[in-house]
Coordinates of C-alpha atoms in Angstrom, one line a residue:
M1398 CA 56.1 34.0 51.9
R1399 CA 57.1 30.7 50.4
K1400 CA 60.0 31.1 48.0
I1401 CA 60.0 29.2 44.7
I1402 CA 63.8 29.0 44.2
V1403 CA 64.7 26.2 41.8
F1404 CA 67.6 26.4 39.4
L1405 CA 66.6 27.1 35.7
L1406 CA 65.2 24.2 33.8
I1407 CA 65.9 21.6 36.5
V1408 CA 63.8 18.6 35.7
S1409 CA 62.1 17.5 38.9
S1410 CA 61.9 13.8 37.9
A1411 CA 65.7 13.8 37.4
L1412 CA 66.3 14.8 40.9
S1413 CA 63.6 13.1 42.9
C1414 CA 64.1 10.3 45.4
S1415 CA 62.0 7.9 43.3
K1416 CA 63.4 8.6 39.8
D1417 CA 66.7 8.8 38.0
E1418 CA 65.8 10.3 34.7
T1419 CA 67.5 13.3 33.1
T1420 CA 64.8 14.7 30.8
N1421 CA 61.3 16.1 31.3
S1422 CA 59.3 19.0 29.9
A1423 CA 61.4 21.3 27.7
T1424 CA 60.4 24.3 29.8
D1425 CA 60.2 24.0 33.6
S1426 CA 59.2 27.7 33.5
D1427 CA 59.5 28.8 37.1
S1428 CA 63.0 27.2 37.2
M1429 CA 64.5 28.6 34.0
V1430 CA 63.8 32.1 35.0
Q1431 CA 66.5 31.8 37.6
Q1432 CA 69.2 32.6 35.0
I1433 CA 67.7 36.1 34.6
G1434 CA 68.9 36.8 38.1
D1435 CA 72.4 35.5 37.4
T1436 CA 72.6 37.8 34.3
M1437 CA 71.5 40.9 36.3
A1438 CA 73.9 40.1 39.2
S1439 CA 76.7 39.5 36.7
V1440 CA 76.2 42.9 35.1
D1441 CA 76.2 44.4 38.6
G1442 CA 79.3 42.5 39.6
S1443 CA 81.2 43.6 36.4
G1444 CA 80.5 47.1 37.4
G1445 CA 82.3 46.6 40.7
G1446 CA 79.2 45.9 42.8
D1447 CA 80.0 42.3 43.8
G1448 CA 82.0 43.0 46.8
G1449 CA 82.5 41.3 50.1
Y1450 CA 80.4 38.4 51.2
A1451 CA 77.5 39.0 48.7
L1452 CA 78.6 36.5 46.0
F1453 CA 79.2 33.8 48.5
A1454 CA 75.8 34.1 50.1
R1455 CA 74.0 34.1 46.7
E1456 CA 75.9 31.1 45.3
A1457 CA 75.6 29.2 48.6
K1458 CA 71.8 29.7 48.5
T1459 CA 71.6 28.4 45.0
Y1460 CA 73.7 25.4 45.9
A1461 CA 71.7 24.6 49.0
R1462 CA 68.4 24.7 47.1
L1463 CA 69.9 22.5 44.4
Q1464 CA 71.0 20.0 47.1
K1465 CA 67.4 19.8 48.2
Q1466 CA 66.6 18.2 44.9
L1467 CA 69.1 15.5 45.2
P1468 CA 68.1 12.0 46.5
F1469 CA 68.5 12.9 50.2
A1470 CA 66.1 12.7 53.1
A1471 CA 64.4 16.0 54.0
K1472 CA 66.1 15.9 57.4
A1473 CA 69.5 15.9 55.6
Y1474 CA 68.5 18.9 53.5
R1475 CA 67.4 20.9 56.6
S1476 CA 70.8 20.1 58.2
L1477 CA 72.6 21.3 55.1
S1478 CA 70.5 24.4 54.7
N1479 CA 71.3 25.3 58.3
T1480 CA 75.0 25.3 57.5
F1481 CA 74.5 28.1 55.0
M1482 CA 73.0 30.5 57.5
P1483 CA 75.3 33.5 58.1
K1484 CA 76.6 32.6 61.5
A1485 CA 79.7 34.4 62.8
D1486 CA 81.3 31.3 64.1
A1487 CA 80.9 29.2 60.9
T1488 CA 81.5 31.4 57.9
A1489 CA 85.2 31.6 57.1
C1490 CA 84.5 33.2 53.8
R1491 CA 83.4 36.3 55.8
L1492 CA 86.9 36.5 57.2
V1493 CA 88.9 36.1 54.0
N1494 CA 89.9 38.9 51.7
T1495 CA 89.3 37.2 48.3
F1496 CA 90.1 40.1 46.1
G1497 CA 93.5 40.6 44.6
S1498 CA 94.8 44.1 43.6
C1499 CA 94.6 45.6 40.2
T1500 CA 97.5 44.1 38.3
N1501 CA 98.0 44.5 34.6
N1502 CA 94.4 45.7 34.3
Q1503 CA 93.1 42.6 36.0
I1504 CA 91.5 41.7 39.3
V1505 CA 91.3 38.1 40.4
R1506 CA 89.0 37.0 43.1
D1507 CA 90.4 33.8 44.6
F1508 CA 88.1 31.9 47.0
Q1509 CA 91.1 30.2 48.6
S1510 CA 89.0 27.1 49.7
C1511 CA 87.1 29.3 52.1
T1512 CA 84.0 27.8 53.7
I1513 CA 80.4 28.7 54.6
G1514 CA 79.4 26.1 57.2
Q1515 CA 80.4 22.8 55.6
A1516 CA 80.4 24.1 52.0
T1517 CA 83.8 24.8 50.4
F1518 CA 84.4 27.4 47.7
E1519 CA 87.3 26.9 45.4
G1520 CA 88.4 28.6 42.2
T1521 CA 88.3 32.2 40.9
V1522 CA 86.3 35.0 39.3
T1523 CA 88.6 37.0 37.0
I1524 CA 87.7 40.5 35.9
D1525 CA 89.7 42.0 33.0
F1526 CA 89.7 45.7 32.1
N1527 CA 90.7 46.6 28.5
D1528 CA 91.3 50.3 28.0
T1529 CA 93.9 49.8 25.2
A1530 CA 96.7 50.4 27.7
V1531 CA 98.2 48.2 30.5
D1532 CA 98.2 50.9 33.1
N1533 CA 96.9 49.1 36.2
T1534 CA 93.8 51.4 36.4
C1535 CA 91.1 48.7 36.2
A1536 CA 88.6 51.2 34.8
I1537 CA 87.1 52.0 31.4
A1538 CA 86.7 55.6 30.2
S1539 CA 86.3 55.6 26.4
D1540 CA 84.1 54.0 23.8
G1541 CA 85.2 50.5 22.9
H1542 CA 86.7 49.8 26.3
T1543 CA 85.5 46.5 27.9
I1544 CA 85.1 44.8 31.3
T1545 CA 85.2 41.0 31.0
R1546 CA 84.1 38.6 33.8
S1547 CA 85.3 35.0 33.8
P1548 CA 84.0 32.7 36.5
D1549 CA 85.7 29.4 37.2
F1550 CA 84.7 28.1 40.7
T1551 CA 83.1 25.2 42.5
I1552 CA 81.1 24.7 45.7
T1553 CA 81.4 21.3 47.3
G1554 CA 79.1 20.2 50.2
P1555 CA 79.2 17.6 52.9
L1556 CA 76.6 15.4 51.2
G1557 CA 78.7 14.9 48.1
G1558 CA 77.2 17.3 45.5
E1559 CA 79.4 19.7 43.5
Y1560 CA 78.1 22.8 41.9
A1561 CA 80.4 24.3 39.2
V1562 CA 80.4 27.6 37.3
S1563 CA 82.7 28.2 34.3
K1564 CA 82.9 29.8 30.9
T1565 CA 82.5 27.7 27.8
G1566 CA 83.4 30.4 25.3
S1567 CA 86.6 32.2 24.7
V1568 CA 85.5 35.4 26.4
G1569 CA 82.9 35.0 29.2
Q1570 CA 80.6 37.8 30.2
R1571 CA 81.5 41.2 28.8
L1572 CA 80.4 44.9 29.1
T1573 CA 81.5 47.1 26.2
R1574 CA 81.2 50.8 26.4
T1575 CA 79.5 52.1 23.2
S1576 CA 79.0 55.8 24.4
A1577 CA 79.1 57.7 27.6
G1578 CA 77.1 55.7 30.2
V1579 CA 75.9 53.2 27.5
F1580 CA 77.1 49.6 27.3
D1581 CA 76.5 46.3 25.5
F1582 CA 76.4 43.1 27.6
T1583 CA 77.4 39.9 25.8
N1584 CA 78.0 36.4 27.0
D1585 CA 79.6 33.7 24.7
G1586 CA 79.0 30.9 27.2
I1587 CA 78.6 30.4 30.9
R1588 CA 77.9 26.9 32.2
R1589 CA 76.5 25.8 35.5
T1590 CA 76.4 22.2 36.5
L1591 CA 75.4 20.1 39.5
T1592 CA 77.0 16.6 39.9
F1593 CA 76.4 13.9 42.5
R1594 CA 78.3 10.6 42.7
S1595 CA 79.7 11.1 39.2
A1596 CA 76.2 11.7 37.8
T1597 CA 75.2 15.0 36.2
R1598 CA 72.0 16.2 37.8
A1599 CA 71.7 19.7 36.2
D1600 CA 73.6 21.2 33.3
F1601 CA 72.8 24.6 31.8
T1602 CA 74.6 27.0 29.4
T1603 CA 73.7 30.6 28.8
V1604 CA 74.8 32.8 25.8
T1605 CA 73.6 36.1 24.3
T1606 CA 72.4 35.7 20.8
S1607 CA 72.2 39.5 20.5
A1608 CA 73.8 42.0 22.7
I1609 CA 71.7 43.3 25.7
G1610 CA 71.7 47.1 26.1
V1611 CA 72.7 48.6 29.4
T1612 CA 72.4 52.3 30.3
G1613 CA 73.9 53.8 33.4
N1614 CA 77.3 53.7 35.1
N1615 CA 75.9 53.0 38.5
R1616 CA 73.0 51.1 40.1
S1617 CA 70.9 54.2 40.5
G1618 CA 68.8 54.4 37.4
R1619 CA 70.7 51.6 35.5
V1620 CA 68.4 50.2 32.7
M1621 CA 68.7 47.0 30.7
D1622 CA 66.7 46.9 27.5
G1623 CA 66.7 44.8 24.3
G1624 CA 68.9 41.9 23.2
T1625 CA 68.4 38.2 23.9
L1626 CA 69.7 35.8 26.5
R1627 CA 69.5 32.1 25.5
V1628 CA 69.4 29.3 28.1
T1629 CA 70.1 25.7 27.1
N1630 CA 69.4 22.7 29.2
N1631 CA 72.2 20.4 28.2
L1632 CA 70.4 17.4 29.5
N1633 CA 67.6 17.6 27.0
S1634 CA 68.7 20.3 24.5
A1635 CA 65.7 22.5 25.4
T1636 CA 66.3 26.3 24.9
C1637 CA 64.5 29.4 26.1
D1638 CA 65.2 33.0 24.9
Y1639 CA 64.7 36.0 27.2
S1640 CA 64.6 39.7 26.2
P1641 CA 64.5 42.5 28.8
S1642 CA 62.3 45.6 28.6
S1643 CA 62.9 48.6 30.8
V1644 CA 64.6 46.5 33.5
T1645 CA 65.6 49.1 36.0
W1646 CA 67.9 49.2 39.1
D1647 CA 68.0 51.4 42.1
T1648 CA 70.5 51.6 45.0
T1649 CA 68.8 49.0 47.2
C1650 CA 69.5 45.8 45.2
N1651 CA 72.2 44.2 43.0
C1652 CA 69.4 43.3 40.5
A1653 CA 66.7 45.3 38.9
I1654 CA 63.6 46.2 40.9
S1655 CA 61.2 46.8 38.0
G1656 CA 60.7 46.0 34.3
S1657 CA 60.0 42.7 32.6
W1658 CA 61.6 39.9 30.5
A1659 CA 59.7 38.3 27.6
L1660 CA 60.4 34.6 27.1
S1661 CA 60.0 32.2 24.2
C1662 CA 61.1 28.6 24.3
S1663 CA 61.8 25.7 21.9
D1664 CA 58.5 23.9 22.9
S1665 CA 56.5 27.0 21.8
T1666 CA 56.0 28.2 25.4
T1667 CA 55.8 32.0 25.6
G1668 CA 55.3 34.4 28.5
T1669 CA 56.7 37.2 30.7
Y1670 CA 58.5 37.6 34.0
A1671 CA 57.5 40.9 35.5
I1672 CA 59.8 42.2 38.2
T1673 CA 58.0 43.4 41.3
G1674 CA 61.0 44.0 43.7
C1675 CA 64.5 43.0 44.6
G1676 CA 64.7 39.4 43.4
T1677 CA 60.9 39.0 43.2
G1678 CA 58.6 38.8 40.3
T1679 CA 55.5 37.2 38.6
L1680 CA 55.9 34.6 35.9
T1681 CA 53.0 34.5 33.5
I1682 CA 52.5 31.7 31.0
G1683 CA 49.2 32.0 29.2
S1684 CA 46.5 32.4 31.8
D1685 CA 48.7 30.9 34.6
S1686 CA 50.8 33.1 36.9
E1687 CA 53.0 32.4 39.9
S1688 CA 55.5 34.3 42.0
V1689 CA 59.2 33.4 41.4
T1690 CA 62.1 34.6 43.6
L1691 CA 65.6 34.8 42.1
D1692 CA 68.5 33.3 44.1
Q1693 CA 71.1 35.7 42.8
C1694 CA 69.4 38.9 43.8
T1695 CA 70.1 40.5 47.2
T1696 CA 68.9 43.5 49.1
L1697 CA 71.8 45.8 49.9

């Protein structure tokens, strides 16, 4: 099945071979849905589920697809995509332990300039555990305790593009325990950019305008419900809001495998993204529907 994997709100005319513009429709709907996958994967990762090679594979896939939209020949893209295939002889990130130990209630994942094919990962993802005591436990057990995830990394490829993920707020992505097995997910600013030859080709920021509810300590039966995620395309100031309803995990995927997200955008576009499986779903806008596959979701 052909996968429609384009980063959220990427304006096709900005990235095509024949044009160099940075604005288009406020809502490139099949693209903007991608950030739903990042949010679900981030919740999963904050809970300790982002181990090993999984994050590298997901982010490399996003970057490879983004590179396809840059002004390169199709042959060059195919060559780049091949470098991201999980080959034992060309994936140094598979061989590196990027996780630090729990020190002062913090775990730092340092990518150490590891590579997947010709793509280089640099930077960190820091996870802080606040349980009111610096006890090196890296766990939360009481109401009010938090887990905070702060990404700050880049992926650089052989064709010159750089994909960067960082926080723009003072906190990052946070899970706060409100009662046993019940959490609020908040995000005060995560930015994702793609640059090529000093030009910004894609630039998006996500925040929660109201906390998203999460129920369940583990993947099995975890449910995300209520709250609002806002995505802003910084190239044209377009925004879209997403609200989850009965978005439910099982043990087979780092993202939910059922449920839906309602969307409402600044150009008056409204619709739903109905999840049909691990990283798969149907986007419906008015009477039009299409399948959209999310980069950040991976079968376990």
